[in-house]
């Protein structure tokens, strides 16, 4: 028996608004390939990446998060927002939640709870699910969910080509304008060391091939549980938004799912289900917690066809590993609430850097001596990290 309409009794709940922001700079993969002698086909076709976002020295997860969330607050105000859930795996502090800085930058009321969540790239989905639960308990509340990350691997490692950075802000509410989220979720956890970042490291450690196998195993496990929880059949989905560490991973994942379901794995079938979900990720790179929701933004913004009433699947994966498969349906009138022009502008306004400039930005790190260090103004975004003083990060509107 299916129960995917089960949340109707409490009114539909889901994503009311979605906005994303990325960085000031962009490194095209042609430039990386020129530097390291890689055949560009490996990047453009093999991993499906065209470019990756590179933060300015005065940008980080907080500035991107505030830039993504500010238009949401400008459109909807702060009424009813009593919770901010901030998902990240590139945290800037071991104790204080990054969302507290965003709370100040956006002028949110003091009567707000703010918390940070972590489980690699999966945490954005945990944040969304927790938000749905809070709205279910009190449908008058609206929850600001933010997923913001800077993906960083060792220079000259295979992971370098799969870096990126972005933030997504979503307002979760009853009677949402974009997407109703359905109740059954398929869950999967397995203790694997495919990708991790000990507290003393700035860059992630990864076993690339192991991480791909772990992802596929998680797809299979989450899908199996989704079926057991009464979820939809695979053929019902108009599109599926996968976590995209690189866009070809979504192709691998969907082929694997089709194979698990005993279906034809023809590339045309895979392309049809992925649709436009890879459009932003291909030029932004891995944005970790934000990646799967950049996939949703691309699907909604870039699909010409009317998606009203269409079931959309989501597969969220976080190394280590936790995965979740869930579904939503697109709400009538969604088109009027999209931020397509602003999203395209966020991608298009980035300044292209060459390899040496990227390397300088990438190797830049904040001094850890607790002194006063002001940062040059580089970002064209609405908020910046002005510097540090007394081991405190100082943020300001630009
Ligand atoms: P690699 O060893 O550099 O690349 O690592 P490769 O040799 O595996 O080649 C990649 C693909 O390009 C292959 O295709 C090649 O055949 C193809 P495949 O066999 O996979 O279909 N290729 C070419 N195609 C066309 N023309 C050519 C050509 N040459 C080769 N000339 C890897 C690639 C992704 C492993 C590496 O970049 C890496 O380690 N990245 C980081 C880890 C990662 O992204 N893992 C993904 C799954 S884990 C995950 O999603 C979680 C994560 O987001 C973190 C989190 O949860 O927090 C990472």
Tab-separated table of N, CA and C and ligand atoms in Angstrom, residues 38-48 89 119-123 149 151 153 157-163 194-196 204-216 243-246 248-249 252 255 286-289 291 317-322, ligand 1:
chain	number	residue	atom	x	y	z
A	38	UNK	N	45.906	17.183	-18.600
A	38	UNK	CA	44.812	16.203	-18.750
A	38	UNK	C	44.060	16.457	-20.051
A	39	UNK	N	43.665	15.373	-20.720
A	39	UNK	CA	42.799	15.513	-21.900
A	39	UNK	C	41.474	16.100	-21.428
A	40	UNK	N	41.037	17.187	-22.045
A	40	UNK	CA	39.829	17.875	-21.577
A	40	UNK	C	38.592	16.962	-21.631
A	41	UNK	N	38.645	15.950	-22.492
A	41	UNK	CA	37.533	14.989	-22.566
A	41	UNK	C	37.276	14.323	-21.222
A	42	UNK	N	38.335	14.119	-20.439
A	42	UNK	CA	38.149	13.485	-19.126
A	42	UNK	C	37.274	14.353	-18.228
A	43	UNK	N	37.481	15.666	-18.305
A	43	UNK	CA	36.674	16.566	-17.469
A	43	UNK	C	35.288	16.808	-18.069
A	44	UNK	N	35.265	17.157	-19.353
A	44	UNK	CA	33.978	17.523	-19.963
A	44	UNK	C	33.056	16.323	-20.123
A	45	UNK	N	33.638	15.174	-20.510
A	45	UNK	CA	32.793	13.989	-20.743
A	45	UNK	C	32.912	13.000	-19.574
A	46	UNK	N	34.153	12.675	-19.200
A	46	UNK	CA	34.375	11.639	-18.175
A	46	UNK	C	33.717	11.953	-16.845
A	47	UNK	N	33.906	13.193	-16.339
A	47	UNK	CA	33.248	13.539	-15.067
A	47	UNK	C	32.091	14.531	-15.279
A	48	UNK	N	31.966	15.057	-16.494
A	48	UNK	CA	30.813	15.925	-16.806
A	48	UNK	C	30.888	17.299	-16.175
A	89	UNK	N	29.567	21.047	5.756
A	89	UNK	CA	30.673	20.199	6.191
A	89	UNK	C	31.988	20.957	6.058
A	119	UNK	N	26.595	15.925	8.350
A	119	UNK	CA	26.869	14.536	7.940
A	119	UNK	C	27.219	14.602	6.466
A	120	UNK	N	28.452	15.096	6.233
A	120	UNK	CA	28.964	15.254	4.867
A	120	UNK	C	27.890	15.921	3.988
A	121	UNK	N	27.765	15.476	2.738
A	121	UNK	CA	26.846	16.168	1.821
A	121	UNK	C	25.384	15.898	2.143
A	122	UNK	N	25.113	14.927	3.017
A	122	UNK	CA	23.723	14.575	3.315
A	122	UNK	C	23.028	15.615	4.207
A	123	UNK	N	23.785	16.423	4.963
A	123	UNK	CA	23.181	17.241	6.019
A	123	UNK	C	22.123	18.232	5.526
A	149	UNK	N	28.547	25.266	1.352
A	149	UNK	CA	29.824	24.556	1.436
A	149	UNK	C	30.840	25.038	0.413
A	151	UNK	N	34.012	23.147	-1.315
A	151	UNK	CA	34.613	21.821	-1.471
A	151	UNK	C	36.084	21.978	-1.824
A	153	UNK	N	39.869	19.852	-2.073
A	153	UNK	CA	40.727	18.662	-2.030
A	153	UNK	C	42.179	19.123	-2.186
A	157	UNK	N	45.639	16.577	-6.792
A	157	UNK	CA	45.058	15.255	-6.525
A	157	UNK	C	43.899	15.045	-7.505
A	158	UNK	N	43.439	13.786	-7.688
A	158	UNK	CA	42.298	13.571	-8.595
A	158	UNK	C	41.046	14.329	-8.149
A	159	UNK	N	40.926	14.580	-6.863
A	159	UNK	CA	39.747	15.292	-6.361
A	159	UNK	C	39.710	16.756	-6.761
A	160	UNK	N	40.874	17.320	-7.131
A	160	UNK	CA	40.944	18.768	-7.413
A	160	UNK	C	39.926	19.195	-8.472
A	161	UNK	N	39.690	18.326	-9.444
A	161	UNK	CA	38.762	18.668	-10.538
A	161	UNK	C	37.310	18.647	-10.087
A	162	UNK	N	37.064	18.150	-8.868
A	162	UNK	CA	35.668	18.058	-8.389
A	162	UNK	C	35.423	19.005	-7.217
A	163	UNK	N	36.151	20.128	-7.193
A	163	UNK	CA	35.881	21.153	-6.171
A	163	UNK	C	34.726	22.046	-6.641
A	194	UNK	N	35.048	6.447	2.879
A	194	UNK	CA	35.234	6.788	1.463
A	194	UNK	C	35.722	8.217	1.299
A	195	UNK	N	35.358	9.073	2.262
A	195	UNK	CA	35.671	10.503	2.199
A	195	UNK	C	35.483	11.020	3.609
A	196	UNK	N	36.468	11.748	4.118
A	196	UNK	CA	36.352	12.284	5.471
A	196	UNK	C	37.339	13.440	5.627
A	204	UNK	N	39.713	17.576	2.250
A	204	UNK	CA	39.142	16.255	2.505
A	204	UNK	C	40.107	15.164	2.055
A	205	UNK	N	40.052	14.033	2.734
A	205	UNK	CA	40.748	12.821	2.306
A	205	UNK	C	39.712	11.968	1.595
A	206	UNK	N	40.097	11.324	0.516
A	206	UNK	CA	39.096	10.584	-0.245
A	206	UNK	C	39.734	9.397	-0.942
A	207	UNK	N	39.001	8.300	-0.968
A	207	UNK	CA	39.358	7.172	-1.828
A	207	UNK	C	38.335	7.224	-2.961
A	208	UNK	N	38.747	7.819	-4.089
A	208	UNK	CA	37.820	8.160	-5.166
A	208	UNK	C	36.955	6.997	-5.627
A	209	UNK	N	37.591	5.867	-5.983
A	209	UNK	CA	36.814	4.750	-6.532
A	209	UNK	C	35.923	4.145	-5.441
A	210	UNK	N	36.458	4.060	-4.214
A	210	UNK	CA	35.667	3.543	-3.085
A	210	UNK	C	34.443	4.451	-2.847
A	211	UNK	N	34.649	5.777	-3.026
A	211	UNK	CA	33.533	6.706	-2.772
A	211	UNK	C	32.420	6.518	-3.802
A	212	UNK	N	32.812	6.200	-5.029
A	212	UNK	CA	31.796	5.967	-6.065
A	212	UNK	C	31.012	4.689	-5.748
A	213	UNK	N	31.731	3.624	-5.346
A	213	UNK	CA	31.043	2.369	-4.988
A	213	UNK	C	30.140	2.579	-3.774
A	214	UNK	N	30.638	3.335	-2.785
A	214	UNK	CA	29.838	3.563	-1.571
A	214	UNK	C	28.565	4.336	-1.917
A	215	UNK	N	28.682	5.306	-2.814
A	215	UNK	CA	27.521	6.086	-3.255
A	215	UNK	C	26.502	5.151	-3.913
A	216	UNK	N	26.977	4.288	-4.809
A	216	UNK	CA	26.047	3.400	-5.531
A	216	UNK	C	25.382	2.411	-4.570
A	243	UNK	N	22.448	13.814	-5.685
A	243	UNK	CA	23.640	14.519	-5.211
A	243	UNK	C	24.684	14.428	-6.324
A	244	UNK	N	25.302	15.579	-6.642
A	244	UNK	CA	26.223	15.603	-7.788
A	244	UNK	C	27.619	16.088	-7.402
A	245	UNK	N	28.474	15.181	-6.934
A	245	UNK	CA	29.869	15.577	-6.669
A	245	UNK	C	30.541	15.974	-7.977
A	246	UNK	N	30.104	15.369	-9.053
A	246	UNK	CA	30.409	15.738	-10.447
A	246	UNK	C	29.209	15.188	-11.207
A	248	UNK	N	28.557	13.505	-13.832
A	248	UNK	CA	28.505	12.131	-14.359
A	248	UNK	C	28.106	11.145	-13.260
A	249	UNK	N	28.313	11.539	-11.989
A	249	UNK	CA	27.919	10.660	-10.877
A	249	UNK	C	26.404	10.438	-10.887
A	252	UNK	N	25.787	7.733	-13.381
A	252	UNK	CA	26.169	6.420	-12.823
A	252	UNK	C	25.093	5.953	-11.851
A	255	UNK	N	21.806	4.937	-13.649
A	255	UNK	CA	22.010	3.652	-14.350
A	255	UNK	C	21.967	2.507	-13.343
A	286	UNK	N	31.231	20.742	-7.123
A	286	UNK	CA	30.613	20.115	-5.951
A	286	UNK	C	30.348	21.162	-4.877
A	287	UNK	N	29.109	21.323	-4.506
A	287	UNK	CA	28.764	22.251	-3.426
A	287	UNK	C	28.271	21.447	-2.223
A	288	UNK	N	28.699	20.171	-2.146
A	288	UNK	CA	28.435	19.300	-1.001
A	288	UNK	C	26.952	19.325	-0.578
A	289	UNK	N	26.643	19.941	0.591
A	289	UNK	CA	25.266	19.898	1.117
A	289	UNK	C	24.254	20.564	0.188
A	291	UNK	N	24.401	20.622	-3.141
A	291	UNK	CA	24.433	20.066	-4.504
A	291	UNK	C	23.081	19.540	-4.997
A	317	UNK	N	23.143	11.985	-0.867
A	317	UNK	CA	24.191	11.090	-0.350
A	317	UNK	C	25.249	11.908	0.369
A	318	UNK	N	25.661	11.429	1.523
A	318	UNK	CA	26.784	12.040	2.235
A	318	UNK	C	27.761	10.955	2.605
A	319	UNK	N	29.011	11.153	2.203
A	319	UNK	CA	30.035	10.139	2.470
A	319	UNK	C	30.084	9.783	3.939
A	320	UNK	N	30.509	8.562	4.150
A	320	UNK	CA	30.730	8.143	5.538
A	320	UNK	C	29.946	6.977	6.069
A	321	UNK	N	28.697	6.671	5.684
A	321	UNK	CA	27.858	7.329	4.705
A	321	UNK	C	26.390	7.264	5.128
A	322	UNK	N	25.629	8.279	4.722
A	322	UNK	CA	24.175	8.311	4.949
A	322	UNK	C	23.508	8.749	3.640
B	1	LIG	P1	40.255	9.958	-11.559
B	1	LIG	O1	41.016	8.761	-11.091
B	1	LIG	O2	41.025	11.183	-11.819
B	1	LIG	O3	39.463	9.701	-12.881
B	1	LIG	O4	39.159	10.248	-10.458
B	1	LIG	P2	39.128	8.331	-13.660
B	1	LIG	O5	40.368	7.763	-14.208
B	1	LIG	O6	38.248	7.457	-12.810
B	1	LIG	O7	38.289	8.973	-14.861
B	1	LIG	C1	37.057	9.559	-14.642
B	1	LIG	C2	36.151	9.225	-15.825
B	1	LIG	O8	36.644	9.919	-16.977
B	1	LIG	C3	36.142	7.738	-16.196
B	1	LIG	O9	34.845	7.425	-16.627
B	1	LIG	C4	37.099	7.681	-17.381
B	1	LIG	O10	36.859	6.583	-18.254
B	1	LIG	C5	36.755	8.997	-18.058
B	1	LIG	P3	34.037	6.211	-15.945
B	1	LIG	O11	34.856	4.999	-16.163
B	1	LIG	O12	33.945	6.567	-14.479
B	1	LIG	O13	32.728	6.258	-16.637
B	1	LIG	N1	37.826	9.503	-18.948
B	1	LIG	C6	37.567	10.088	-20.128
B	1	LIG	N2	36.413	10.308	-20.800
B	1	LIG	C7	36.490	10.968	-21.996
B	1	LIG	N3	37.667	11.365	-22.557
B	1	LIG	C8	38.833	11.146	-21.927
B	1	LIG	C9	38.825	10.472	-20.669
B	1	LIG	N4	39.772	10.113	-19.770
B	1	LIG	C10	39.146	9.529	-18.733
B	1	LIG	N5	39.977	11.544	-22.487
B	1	LIG	C11	37.242	10.877	-9.238
B	1	LIG	C12	37.838	10.681	-10.640
B	1	LIG	C13	35.803	11.310	-9.372
B	1	LIG	C14	37.332	9.569	-8.461
B	1	LIG	C15	38.085	11.978	-8.516
B	1	LIG	O14	37.875	13.204	-9.142
B	1	LIG	C16	37.755	12.114	-7.033
B	1	LIG	O15	38.336	11.423	-6.207
B	1	LIG	N6	36.800	13.049	-6.676
B	1	LIG	C17	36.406	13.242	-5.293
B	1	LIG	C18	35.526	12.134	-4.772
B	1	LIG	C19	34.156	12.104	-5.387
B	1	LIG	O16	33.695	13.067	-5.972
B	1	LIG	N7	33.461	10.977	-5.223
B	1	LIG	C20	32.098	10.823	-5.707
B	1	LIG	C21	31.237	9.904	-4.853
B	1	LIG	S1	31.331	10.324	-3.103
B	1	LIG	C22	30.280	11.688	-2.919
B	1	LIG	O17	29.521	11.999	-3.782
B	1	LIG	C23	30.374	12.443	-1.636
B	1	LIG	C24	31.134	13.732	-1.708
B	1	LIG	O18	30.362	14.713	-2.370
B	1	LIG	C25	31.524	14.212	-0.314
B	1	LIG	C26	30.476	14.281	0.757
B	1	LIG	O19	29.557	13.507	0.855
B	1	LIG	O20	30.689	15.113	1.626
B	1	LIG	C27	32.442	13.606	-2.497
